[in-house]
């Protein structure tokens, strides 16, 4: 096109052509191919910073600081904040103050505070401490299940069935997680049908929502799409959430892909708390601030105040004496 | 800052080197998410120019030449070498070892720059326009119209010298002074003009990284009506962590040229593209890592 005179190029303007032949766009089916993707009007954010985030931080955070973090998050508009985990303190010392945290937080109206309960003991302790919602963690990888919770996937499902049955009896909703949905640190590639199988089991047992976790952040829009397609054959998309890790910087494109496929629930952690235990020095959870920036920029409502989340992130990062993993928070601090 | 960046990039690339073969899997079935994706994407490496330009520490010429030479080994087809804003940058272009099949464009905002660049051995040049009036005035000290007149002169000089010209448009979704930038402005005032002047490719830059998939697709829709999508490239900044998501929507809209920086998100971009089954460069990103570490 370099040698064509400017005047001719002006005549070749696409807009000019369309003005003369309005039927052209339809004929070329261009409206279909360059049509923007449909996105939801509203996306629910599930804040996992206080649990999944802090769980992966080396430094033990005092109970008071955890409570303050959750209280700050309660004022941001978030409707779900995963508060703590009722797991043995031998396994996860960071969560040993689970009862104190749950009892110490100021519960905001319209905010739910689910807690992790890997087994019956954990569930009973959680209920005694005042839990009104719980979560169970399954794995799509056999090896990861054995190494992480010391039992096979099938055995873990039996354990969860007990918890879910009891929870149902007490009208306590249960959220299900599937880890290693896009890859496992031990097994490598995970077959999407395995993810679908675990998701289906949890859903049929009674979990109201299944969060699909890219535990080591290796997923890309391609593998996310393939996995989602397979899972959506077994579980309705309205009951699905994505829990993306940002280890290889893929979290936002993966979340975008999930949204394009109909997902309406996204897990994230304030300040991108929590590294990746399988890739030393790398980031883990995607940061809530960056997710909010993307969603709000796309005109998608979340009900969450980004500035207040940045404040909560600043608070916890100041305590941990390290920089936030959120690009939005970093950019905001530079403009102050 | 460079040391921190070096360590960070080294860690990420070491991990990627280890795990990419395990996790990369070709996807055979297509869906609405993957349907419009290009089969091949050209990566335009802007690290040595756009990347280093923004580093506070002055990097010695020899180090820059080394970086460019290492990048030449990675299989990247285009490496933006430097900027002819002042004659003192001439030694850089003379010093690099050019690899056959690799293009080394240099920025030339003035017609005089073309002669100096060609003398120094440049075989491709680039010009930079702004979609925002205020940004144009503050950045290159003239209005958008005046800059277009300058570019007309640059294009004439480039044609005489027989060098192709790549056009850049900055502030395509947002400007640090004006705020939101109207897509029509980007399309008509800049992109269409640069393309009709004779630029073979137009790189659309989200200069301050404020774009999101929404504003990005809106802007690309407007521009692709004036310039064929095959002549478009995206140059996304990651200031708010949106770059990869923005690149993904650009790919979904048919864009097949992506500017990225070895010291920025270069590795992550390649990881995403390969995960989508899109071909890019011939060699693995380990070479790219080595290049950054030496810096």
Coordinates of C-alpha atoms in Angstrom, one line a residue:
Chain A
X1 CA 0.0 0.0 0.0
X2 CA 3.0 2.2 0.2
X3 CA 3.0 3.4 -3.4
X4 CA -0.7 4.2 -3.7
X5 CA -1.4 7.9 -3.7
X6 CA -3.0 9.3 -0.6
X7 CA -6.1 10.4 -2.4
X8 CA -6.8 7.0 -3.7
X9 CA -6.3 5.6 -0.2
X10 CA -8.9 8.0 1.1
X11 CA -11.3 6.7 -1.5
X12 CA -10.5 3.2 -0.4
X13 CA -11.6 4.1 3.1
X14 CA -13.7 1.3 4.5
X15 CA -16.1 3.8 6.1
X16 CA -16.7 5.5 2.7
X17 CA -17.4 2.1 1.2
X18 CA -19.9 1.2 4.0
X19 CA -21.7 4.5 3.5
X20 CA -22.3 3.6 -0.1
X21 CA -23.1 -0.1 0.5
X22 CA -24.6 -0.6 4.0
X23 CA -25.3 -4.2 3.2
X24 CA -21.6 -5.0 2.8
X25 CA -20.9 -5.5 6.5
X26 CA -23.6 -8.2 6.7
X27 CA -22.5 -9.8 3.5
X28 CA -18.9 -10.1 4.7
X29 CA -20.2 -11.4 8.0
X30 CA -17.9 -8.9 9.6
X31 CA -20.5 -8.1 12.3
X32 CA -20.2 -11.6 13.5
X33 CA -16.5 -12.0 13.5
X34 CA -15.5 -8.7 15.1
X35 CA -18.4 -8.7 17.5
X36 CA -17.3 -8.1 21.0
X37 CA -17.6 -11.0 23.4
X38 CA -20.6 -11.0 25.8
X39 CA -19.7 -10.4 29.3
X40 CA -21.8 -10.6 32.5
X41 CA -23.2 -7.4 34.1
X42 CA -22.1 -8.5 37.5
X43 CA -19.3 -10.7 38.8
X44 CA -19.0 -11.9 42.4
X45 CA -15.5 -11.7 43.9
X46 CA -14.6 -14.3 46.5
X47 CA -11.8 -12.8 48.6
X48 CA -9.3 -15.6 49.7
X49 CA -6.5 -13.4 51.0
X50 CA -6.9 -14.0 54.7
X51 CA -6.9 -17.8 54.2
X52 CA -5.3 -18.9 50.9
X53 CA -3.1 -15.8 50.9
X54 CA -1.8 -15.8 54.4
X55 CA -1.5 -19.6 54.5
X56 CA 1.3 -19.3 51.9
X57 CA 3.1 -16.5 53.7
X58 CA 6.2 -17.6 55.6
X59 CA 5.9 -15.2 58.5
X60 CA 3.3 -16.1 61.1
X61 CA 0.8 -13.2 61.2
X62 CA -0.6 -12.4 64.7
X63 CA -4.3 -13.0 65.3
X64 CA -4.9 -9.3 65.8
X65 CA -3.5 -8.4 62.4
X66 CA -5.5 -11.1 60.7
X67 CA -8.7 -9.8 62.4
X68 CA -7.9 -6.2 61.4
X69 CA -7.3 -7.3 57.8
X70 CA -10.6 -9.1 57.6
X71 CA -12.4 -6.2 59.2
X72 CA -11.0 -3.8 56.7
X73 CA -12.0 -6.1 53.8
X74 CA -15.5 -6.3 55.3
X75 CA -15.9 -2.6 54.6
X76 CA -14.9 -2.7 50.9
X77 CA -18.2 -4.2 49.5
X78 CA -16.9 -7.7 49.2
X79 CA -19.7 -10.2 49.8
X80 CA -17.5 -13.3 50.5
X81 CA -14.3 -13.3 52.6
X82 CA -12.7 -16.6 53.3
X83 CA -11.7 -16.1 56.9
X84 CA -9.6 -19.1 58.0
X85 CA -9.0 -22.8 57.9
X86 CA -9.9 -25.4 60.5
X87 CA -7.0 -27.6 59.7
X88 CA -4.6 -29.2 62.1
X89 CA -2.0 -26.6 63.3
X90 CA 0.6 -29.2 62.8
X91 CA 0.1 -29.0 59.1
X92 CA -0.7 -25.3 58.7
X93 CA 0.7 -23.3 61.7
X94 CA -0.4 -20.1 60.1
X95 CA -4.0 -21.1 60.6
X96 CA -3.7 -22.4 64.2
X97 CA -5.6 -19.4 65.6
X98 CA -8.7 -20.2 63.5
X99 CA -11.1 -20.1 66.4
X100 CA -9.8 -16.8 67.7
X101 CA -10.0 -15.2 64.3
X102 CA -13.5 -16.4 63.6
X103 CA -14.7 -15.3 67.0
X104 CA -12.8 -12.0 66.8
X105 CA -13.9 -10.6 63.5
X106 CA -16.7 -8.1 63.3
X107 CA -19.1 -9.7 60.8
X108 CA -20.6 -7.2 58.4
X109 CA -24.2 -7.7 57.3
X110 CA -24.5 -9.1 53.8
X111 CA -20.9 -10.6 54.0
X112 CA -20.3 -14.3 54.3
X113 CA -17.2 -15.7 56.0
X114 CA -16.6 -19.3 54.8
X115 CA -13.9 -21.4 56.5
X116 CA -12.0 -24.4 55.3
X117 CA -13.0 -27.7 56.9
X118 CA -11.0 -30.7 55.5
X119 CA -12.7 -33.3 57.8
X120 CA -15.3 -33.9 60.5
X121 CA -13.1 -32.7 63.3
X122 CA -12.5 -29.4 61.5
X123 CA -16.2 -29.0 60.7
X124 CA -17.2 -29.5 64.3
X125 CA -14.6 -27.1 65.5
X126 CA -15.7 -24.6 62.9
X127 CA -19.4 -24.8 63.9
X128 CA -18.4 -24.5 67.6
X129 CA -16.5 -21.3 66.7
X130 CA -19.6 -19.9 65.0
X131 CA -19.0 -20.8 61.3
X132 CA -22.0 -20.2 59.0
X133 CA -20.4 -21.5 55.8
X134 CA -17.7 -24.0 55.1
X135 CA -15.5 -25.2 52.2
X136 CA -13.9 -28.5 51.2
X137 CA -10.9 -29.0 49.0
X138 CA -10.7 -31.8 46.4
X139 CA -7.9 -32.4 43.9
X140 CA -8.0 -33.4 40.3
X141 CA -4.5 -35.0 40.8
X142 CA -4.1 -38.3 42.7
X143 CA -0.5 -37.5 43.6
X144 CA -1.3 -34.0 44.8
X145 CA -4.1 -35.3 46.9
X146 CA -1.8 -37.9 48.6
X147 CA 1.0 -35.4 49.2
X148 CA -1.2 -32.5 50.3
X149 CA -3.9 -34.2 52.4
X150 CA -2.4 -37.7 52.8
X151 CA -5.1 -39.7 51.1
X152 CA -6.4 -40.6 47.6
X153 CA -9.0 -38.5 45.7
X154 CA -11.7 -41.2 46.4
X155 CA -10.9 -41.3 50.1
X156 CA -11.0 -37.5 50.3
X157 CA -14.5 -37.6 48.6
X158 CA -15.7 -40.0 51.3
X159 CA -14.5 -37.6 54.0
X160 CA -16.2 -34.7 52.3
X161 CA -19.4 -36.5 52.0
X162 CA -19.5 -36.9 55.7
X163 CA -18.9 -33.2 56.2
X164 CA -21.4 -32.2 53.6
X165 CA -24.1 -34.4 55.0
X166 CA -23.6 -33.0 58.4
X167 CA -23.5 -29.4 57.1
X168 CA -26.7 -29.9 55.1
X169 CA -28.4 -31.1 58.3
X170 CA -27.4 -27.9 60.0
X171 CA -28.3 -25.7 57.0
X172 CA -24.7 -24.7 56.5
X173 CA -23.8 -24.1 52.8
X174 CA -20.7 -25.8 51.5
X175 CA -18.3 -24.6 48.7
X176 CA -16.2 -27.1 46.9
X177 CA -12.7 -26.5 45.5
X178 CA -10.9 -28.5 42.9
X179 CA -7.2 -28.0 42.9
X180 CA -4.7 -28.7 40.1
X181 CA -7.4 -28.1 37.5
X182 CA -5.0 -27.0 34.9
X183 CA -1.8 -28.8 36.0
X184 CA -0.1 -30.5 38.9
X185 CA 3.4 -29.9 40.3
X186 CA 3.9 -33.7 40.4
X187 CA 1.9 -35.2 37.6
X188 CA 2.2 -32.4 35.0
X189 CA -0.8 -32.2 32.6
X190 CA -4.2 -33.0 34.2
X191 CA -6.9 -34.5 32.0
X192 CA -9.9 -32.2 32.0
X193 CA -12.2 -35.2 32.4
X194 CA -10.6 -35.8 35.8
X195 CA -11.4 -32.2 36.8
X196 CA -15.0 -32.6 35.6
X197 CA -15.3 -35.9 37.5
X198 CA -14.2 -34.3 40.8
X199 CA -16.3 -31.2 40.2
X200 CA -19.3 -33.3 39.5
X201 CA -18.9 -35.4 42.6
X202 CA -18.6 -32.4 44.8
X203 CA -21.6 -30.7 43.1
X204 CA -23.8 -33.8 43.4
X205 CA -22.8 -34.3 47.0
X206 CA -24.3 -30.9 47.7
X207 CA -21.7 -28.1 47.2
X208 CA -23.5 -25.0 46.0
X209 CA -20.5 -23.7 44.1
X210 CA -17.3 -25.3 42.7
X211 CA -14.2 -23.3 42.5
X212 CA -11.7 -24.6 39.8
X213 CA -8.2 -23.8 40.9
X214 CA -5.1 -23.4 38.7
X215 CA -3.0 -24.2 41.7
X216 CA 0.4 -23.6 40.1
X217 CA -0.7 -21.0 37.6
X218 CA 0.4 -23.0 34.5
X219 CA -2.9 -22.6 32.7
X220 CA -3.3 -20.4 29.6
X221 CA -6.5 -19.3 27.9
X222 CA -6.2 -22.4 25.7
X223 CA -6.1 -25.0 28.5
X224 CA -8.6 -22.9 30.6
X225 CA -11.1 -23.0 27.7
X226 CA -10.6 -26.8 27.2
X227 CA -11.0 -27.6 30.9
X228 CA -14.1 -25.3 31.3
X229 CA -15.8 -26.9 28.3
X230 CA -15.4 -30.4 29.8
X231 CA -16.5 -29.3 33.3
X232 CA -19.5 -27.4 32.0
X233 CA -20.8 -30.7 30.6
X234 CA -21.2 -31.9 34.2
X235 CA -21.8 -28.8 36.3
X236 CA -23.9 -25.8 35.3
X237 CA -21.7 -22.7 34.7
X238 CA -23.8 -20.7 37.2
X239 CA -22.3 -22.9 39.9
X240 CA -18.7 -22.5 38.7
X241 CA -15.9 -20.2 39.9
X242 CA -12.3 -19.8 38.8
X243 CA -9.4 -19.5 41.2
X244 CA -6.4 -18.5 39.1
X245 CA -2.8 -18.2 40.2
X246 CA -0.5 -15.7 38.6
X247 CA 2.8 -17.6 38.7
X248 CA 3.3 -17.2 35.0
X249 CA 1.4 -14.0 34.6
X250 CA -1.6 -15.8 33.0
X251 CA -4.2 -15.1 35.6
X252 CA -6.0 -12.2 34.0
X253 CA -6.2 -13.7 30.5
X254 CA -7.4 -16.9 32.1
X255 CA -10.1 -15.1 34.1
X256 CA -11.1 -13.2 31.0
X257 CA -11.4 -16.5 29.1
X258 CA -13.6 -17.9 31.9
X259 CA -15.8 -14.9 31.8
X260 CA -16.2 -15.3 28.0
X261 CA -17.4 -18.8 28.7
X262 CA -20.0 -17.7 31.2
X263 CA -18.3 -17.8 34.6
X264 CA -19.6 -15.2 37.1
X265 CA -17.5 -15.9 40.2
X266 CA -13.8 -15.1 40.6
X267 CA -11.6 -15.9 43.5
X268 CA -8.7 -13.5 44.2
X269 CA -6.5 -12.3 47.1
X270 CA -5.9 -8.8 48.3
X271 CA -2.4 -7.6 47.3
X272 CA -1.9 -10.9 45.6
X273 CA -1.0 -12.4 49.0
X274 CA 0.6 -15.8 49.1
X275 CA 3.4 -17.0 47.0
X276 CA 3.6 -20.3 45.2
X277 CA 5.1 -23.1 47.4
X278 CA 6.1 -25.0 44.2
X279 CA 7.9 -22.1 42.5
X280 CA 10.0 -20.3 45.1
X281 CA 10.0 -16.6 44.7
X282 CA 7.1 -16.5 42.4
X283 CA 3.7 -15.0 42.9
X284 CA 0.6 -17.1 43.7
X285 CA -2.9 -15.8 44.0
X286 CA -4.1 -13.2 41.5
X287 CA -4.5 -9.8 43.2
X288 CA -8.1 -8.6 43.9
X289 CA -7.1 -5.1 43.0
X290 CA -6.0 -6.1 39.4
X291 CA -9.1 -8.2 38.9
X292 CA -11.3 -5.3 40.0
X293 CA -9.5 -2.9 37.7
X294 CA -10.1 -5.2 34.7
X295 CA -13.8 -5.9 35.6
X296 CA -14.6 -2.3 36.3
X297 CA -12.8 -1.2 33.2
X298 CA -15.0 -3.5 31.2
X299 CA -18.1 -2.0 32.7
X300 CA -18.8 -5.1 34.9
X301 CA -20.2 -4.4 38.4
X302 CA -18.7 -6.1 41.4
X303 CA -20.1 -3.9 44.3
X304 CA -16.5 -3.6 45.6
X305 CA -14.6 -0.4 46.2
X306 CA -11.2 -0.7 44.7
X307 CA -9.6 2.1 46.7
X308 CA -10.6 0.5 50.0
X309 CA -9.2 -2.9 48.9
X310 CA -5.9 -1.1 48.0
X311 CA -6.0 0.3 51.6
X312 CA -6.4 -3.2 53.1
X313 CA -3.6 -4.4 50.9
X314 CA -1.3 -1.6 52.0
X315 CA -2.1 -2.5 55.6
X316 CA -1.1 -6.1 55.3
X317 CA 1.9 -5.5 53.1
X318 CA 3.2 -2.9 55.6
X319 CA 3.0 -5.5 58.3
X320 CA 4.7 -8.1 56.2
X321 CA 7.3 -5.5 55.2
X322 CA 7.1 -6.3 51.6
X323 CA 5.8 -4.9 48.3
X324 CA 2.3 -5.7 47.1
X325 CA 2.0 -8.1 44.2
X326 CA -0.8 -6.0 42.8
X327 CA 0.2 -3.8 39.8
X328 CA -2.8 -1.5 40.4
X329 CA -1.7 -0.9 44.1
X330 CA 1.9 -0.3 43.0
X331 CA 0.7 2.2 40.4
X332 CA -1.6 3.9 42.9
X333 CA 1.2 4.3 45.5
X334 CA 3.4 6.0 42.8
X335 CA 0.7 8.6 42.1
X336 CA 0.3 9.6 45.8
Chain B
X1 CA 16.2 -1.7 39.9
X2 CA 18.0 -3.5 37.0
X3 CA 19.4 -6.0 39.5
X4 CA 16.0 -6.8 41.0
X5 CA 14.5 -7.1 37.6
X6 CA 17.3 -9.3 36.5
X7 CA 16.8 -11.7 39.4
X8 CA 13.1 -11.7 39.0
X9 CA 13.2 -12.4 35.3
X10 CA 15.9 -15.0 35.8
X11 CA 13.8 -16.9 38.4
X12 CA 10.7 -16.8 36.2
X13 CA 12.5 -18.0 33.1
X14 CA 14.3 -20.7 34.9
X15 CA 11.0 -22.1 36.1
X16 CA 9.5 -21.7 32.6
X17 CA 12.5 -23.5 31.1
X18 CA 11.8 -26.4 33.4
X19 CA 8.1 -26.6 33.2
X20 CA 7.1 -25.4 29.7
X21 CA 7.7 -28.8 28.0
X22 CA 5.6 -30.6 30.7
X23 CA 2.6 -28.3 30.4
X24 CA 2.4 -27.2 26.8
X25 CA -0.3 -29.1 25.0
X26 CA -1.7 -28.4 21.6
X27 CA -5.4 -27.8 21.6
X28 CA -7.3 -29.3 18.7
X29 CA -10.9 -28.2 19.1
X30 CA -11.9 -24.6 18.5
X31 CA -14.4 -22.6 20.5
X32 CA -15.6 -19.0 20.5
X33 CA -12.6 -18.2 22.7
X34 CA -10.1 -19.6 20.2
X35 CA -12.0 -19.4 16.9
X36 CA -10.5 -16.1 15.6
X37 CA -7.0 -16.5 16.9
X38 CA -4.1 -16.1 14.4
X39 CA -2.0 -19.2 13.7
X40 CA 1.2 -17.2 13.9
X41 CA 2.2 -14.0 15.8
X42 CA 5.1 -11.8 15.1
X43 CA 6.8 -10.5 18.3
X44 CA 8.5 -7.1 17.9
X45 CA 11.1 -6.8 20.6
X46 CA 11.2 -3.2 22.0
X47 CA 13.4 -3.8 25.1
X48 CA 16.6 -2.2 23.8
X49 CA 14.7 1.0 22.8
X50 CA 11.4 1.5 24.7
X51 CA 12.5 -0.6 27.6
X52 CA 16.0 0.9 28.2
X53 CA 14.7 4.4 27.4
X54 CA 12.7 4.3 30.7
X55 CA 15.5 3.0 32.9
X56 CA 17.0 5.6 35.2
X57 CA 20.5 4.1 35.1
X58 CA 22.3 4.9 31.9
X59 CA 23.3 1.5 30.3
X60 CA 26.7 1.6 28.6
X61 CA 26.7 1.3 24.8
X62 CA 28.6 -2.0 24.9
X63 CA 26.0 -3.6 27.2
X64 CA 23.2 -2.4 24.9
X65 CA 25.0 -3.9 21.9
X66 CA 25.5 -7.2 23.8
X67 CA 21.8 -7.3 24.6
X68 CA 20.8 -6.7 21.0
X69 CA 23.2 -9.3 19.8
X70 CA 21.9 -11.9 22.3
X71 CA 18.3 -11.1 21.3
X72 CA 19.3 -11.6 17.7
X73 CA 20.1 -15.2 18.6
X74 CA 16.7 -15.9 20.0
X75 CA 14.9 -16.1 16.7
X76 CA 13.0 -12.8 17.3
X77 CA 12.2 -11.4 13.8
X78 CA 12.2 -7.7 14.8
X79 CA 14.3 -5.9 17.4
X80 CA 13.9 -2.2 17.8
X81 CA 17.5 -1.1 18.2
X82 CA 17.5 2.5 19.3
X83 CA 16.2 6.0 18.8
X84 CA 17.8 8.7 16.6
X85 CA 16.8 11.6 18.7
X86 CA 20.4 12.7 19.0
X87 CA 23.5 12.0 17.0
X88 CA 25.3 10.5 20.0
X89 CA 23.3 7.2 19.6
X90 CA 24.9 6.5 16.2
X91 CA 27.6 4.2 17.6
X92 CA 25.0 1.7 18.9
X93 CA 23.6 0.8 15.5
X94 CA 27.0 0.5 13.9
X95 CA 28.2 -1.8 16.8
X96 CA 25.6 -4.6 16.6
X97 CA 26.1 -7.8 14.7
X98 CA 23.1 -8.1 12.4
X99 CA 21.6 -11.5 12.0
X100 CA 20.2 -12.3 8.5
X101 CA 16.4 -12.3 8.5
X102 CA 16.2 -10.0 11.5
X103 CA 15.0 -6.4 11.2
X104 CA 16.5 -3.7 13.4
X105 CA 14.2 -0.6 13.2
X106 CA 15.3 2.6 14.7
X107 CA 13.1 5.6 15.8
X108 CA 13.5 8.7 13.7
X109 CA 11.2 11.5 14.8
X110 CA 12.9 14.1 12.4
X111 CA 13.7 13.9 8.7
X112 CA 17.4 14.7 9.6
X113 CA 17.3 11.6 11.7
X114 CA 16.7 9.5 8.6
X115 CA 19.9 10.5 6.9
X116 CA 21.9 9.9 10.1
X117 CA 20.2 6.5 10.6
X118 CA 20.7 5.3 7.1
X119 CA 24.4 6.5 7.3
X120 CA 24.8 4.4 10.4
X121 CA 23.4 1.4 8.6
X122 CA 19.7 1.4 9.6
X123 CA 17.5 -0.5 7.2
X124 CA 14.1 0.3 8.8
X125 CA 12.8 3.3 10.7
X126 CA 9.9 4.2 12.9
X127 CA 7.8 7.3 13.7
X128 CA 5.8 8.1 16.8
X129 CA 2.5 9.9 16.7
X130 CA 0.1 10.7 19.6
X131 CA -3.7 10.3 19.6
X132 CA -3.8 13.0 22.3
X133 CA -3.1 16.7 21.6
X134 CA -1.7 17.4 25.1
X135 CA 0.5 14.4 25.1
X136 CA 1.8 15.4 21.7
X137 CA 2.7 18.9 22.9
X138 CA 4.3 17.7 26.1
X139 CA 6.2 14.8 24.6
X140 CA 7.4 16.0 21.2
X141 CA 6.7 19.7 21.7
X142 CA 4.2 20.1 18.8
X143 CA 0.6 19.7 18.0
X144 CA -0.8 16.5 16.4
X145 CA -1.2 18.3 13.0
X146 CA 2.4 19.7 13.2
X147 CA 3.7 16.2 14.0
X148 CA 1.8 14.8 11.0
X149 CA 3.5 17.4 8.8
X150 CA 6.9 16.4 10.1
X151 CA 6.0 12.8 9.4
X152 CA 5.1 13.6 5.8
X153 CA 8.7 14.9 5.5
X154 CA 10.1 11.8 7.2
X155 CA 8.2 9.6 4.9
X156 CA 9.5 11.4 1.8
X157 CA 13.1 11.1 3.1
X158 CA 12.5 7.4 3.9
X159 CA 11.1 6.7 0.5
X160 CA 14.1 8.4 -1.1
X161 CA 16.4 6.3 1.0
X162 CA 14.3 3.2 0.3
X163 CA 13.7 2.3 4.0
X164 CA 10.3 1.0 5.2
X165 CA 8.6 2.9 8.0
X166 CA 6.7 1.6 11.0
X167 CA 4.2 3.9 12.6
X168 CA 3.4 4.1 16.3
X169 CA 0.4 5.7 17.9
X170 CA 0.6 6.5 21.6
X171 CA -2.2 7.0 24.1
X172 CA -4.6 4.9 22.2
X173 CA -6.9 4.2 25.2
X174 CA -5.8 6.8 27.7
X175 CA -3.6 9.8 28.2
X176 CA -1.9 11.0 31.4
X177 CA -3.1 14.5 30.7
X178 CA -6.4 14.2 28.8
X179 CA -7.8 11.0 30.4
X180 CA -9.9 8.8 28.2
X181 CA -9.1 9.0 24.4
X182 CA -11.9 8.6 21.9
X183 CA -11.4 5.5 19.6
X184 CA -12.4 7.6 16.6
X185 CA -9.6 10.0 17.3
X186 CA -7.1 7.1 17.3
X187 CA -8.6 5.7 14.1
X188 CA -9.0 8.8 12.0
X189 CA -6.5 11.3 13.3
X190 CA -3.6 9.0 13.6
X191 CA -3.8 5.4 12.6
X192 CA -5.5 6.0 9.2
X193 CA -3.2 8.9 8.4
X194 CA 0.0 7.1 9.2
X195 CA -1.1 4.1 7.2
X196 CA -2.1 6.1 4.2
X197 CA 1.2 8.0 4.4
X198 CA 2.9 4.7 3.8
X199 CA 3.7 3.1 7.1
X200 CA 3.7 -0.6 6.5
X201 CA 2.5 -1.4 10.1
X202 CA 0.8 0.7 12.9
X203 CA 1.6 -0.2 16.5
X204 CA -1.2 0.9 18.8
X205 CA 0.3 1.8 22.2
X206 CA -1.5 1.8 25.5
X207 CA 1.2 4.2 26.8
X208 CA 0.1 4.4 30.4
X209 CA -1.3 0.9 30.7
X210 CA -4.8 2.0 31.6
X211 CA -6.6 -0.1 29.0
X212 CA -8.7 -3.0 29.8
X213 CA -10.3 -5.6 27.5
X214 CA -13.3 -3.4 27.1
X215 CA -11.6 -0.2 26.0
X216 CA -9.0 -2.2 24.0
X217 CA -11.7 -3.9 21.9
X218 CA -13.6 -0.7 21.4
X219 CA -10.5 1.0 20.1
X220 CA -9.5 -1.9 17.9
X221 CA -13.0 -2.0 16.4
X222 CA -12.7 1.6 15.4
X223 CA -9.2 1.4 14.0
X224 CA -9.7 -1.9 12.1
X225 CA -12.4 -0.1 10.1
X226 CA -9.7 2.2 8.7
X227 CA -6.6 0.1 8.7
X228 CA -6.6 -3.6 7.8
X229 CA -6.1 -5.7 10.9
X230 CA -3.1 -7.4 9.3
X231 CA -1.2 -4.1 9.4
X232 CA -1.9 -3.6 13.1
X233 CA 0.2 -4.3 16.2
X234 CA -0.5 -3.8 19.9
X235 CA 2.0 -2.3 22.3
X236 CA 0.5 -2.8 25.8
X237 CA 2.0 -1.5 29.0
X238 CA 1.5 -3.5 32.2
X239 CA 1.2 -0.6 34.6
X240 CA -2.1 -1.9 36.0
X241 CA -1.5 -5.6 35.2
X242 CA -3.8 -5.6 32.2
X243 CA -1.3 -6.1 29.4
X244 CA -1.8 -9.9 28.8
X245 CA -5.6 -9.7 29.0
X246 CA -5.5 -6.8 26.5
X247 CA -3.1 -8.7 24.2
X248 CA -5.5 -11.7 24.3
X249 CA -8.5 -9.6 23.2
X250 CA -6.4 -8.1 20.4
X251 CA -5.5 -11.6 19.2
X252 CA -9.2 -12.6 19.4
X253 CA -9.9 -9.6 17.1
X254 CA -7.3 -10.7 14.5
X255 CA -4.2 -8.8 15.5
X256 CA -1.1 -10.9 14.9
X257 CA 1.8 -8.6 15.8
X258 CA 2.7 -7.9 19.5
X259 CA 5.3 -5.5 20.8
X260 CA 6.9 -6.8 24.0
X261 CA 10.0 -6.2 26.0
X262 CA 12.5 -8.7 27.2
X263 CA 12.8 -6.9 30.5
X264 CA 9.0 -6.6 30.8
X265 CA 6.4 -9.2 29.9
X266 CA 8.2 -10.8 26.9
X267 CA 8.4 -14.2 28.5
X268 CA 4.8 -14.2 29.7
X269 CA 3.5 -13.2 26.3
X270 CA 5.4 -16.1 24.6
X271 CA 4.1 -18.5 27.3
X272 CA 0.5 -17.5 26.6
X273 CA 0.9 -17.7 22.9
X274 CA 2.5 -21.1 23.0
X275 CA -0.2 -22.3 25.4
X276 CA -2.7 -21.2 22.8
X277 CA -0.9 -23.2 20.1
X278 CA 0.2 -20.0 18.4
X279 CA 3.6 -20.1 16.7
X280 CA 6.0 -17.3 17.5
X281 CA 9.8 -17.6 17.6
X282 CA 12.0 -20.6 16.7
X283 CA 13.9 -20.9 20.0
X284 CA 12.9 -21.2 23.6
X285 CA 12.7 -18.3 26.0
X286 CA 15.8 -19.5 27.8
X287 CA 17.8 -17.5 25.3
X288 CA 15.7 -14.5 26.1
X289 CA 16.5 -15.1 29.8
X290 CA 20.2 -15.2 29.2
X291 CA 19.9 -11.9 27.3
X292 CA 18.2 -10.2 30.2
X293 CA 20.6 -11.6 32.8
X294 CA 23.6 -10.2 31.0
X295 CA 22.1 -6.8 31.4

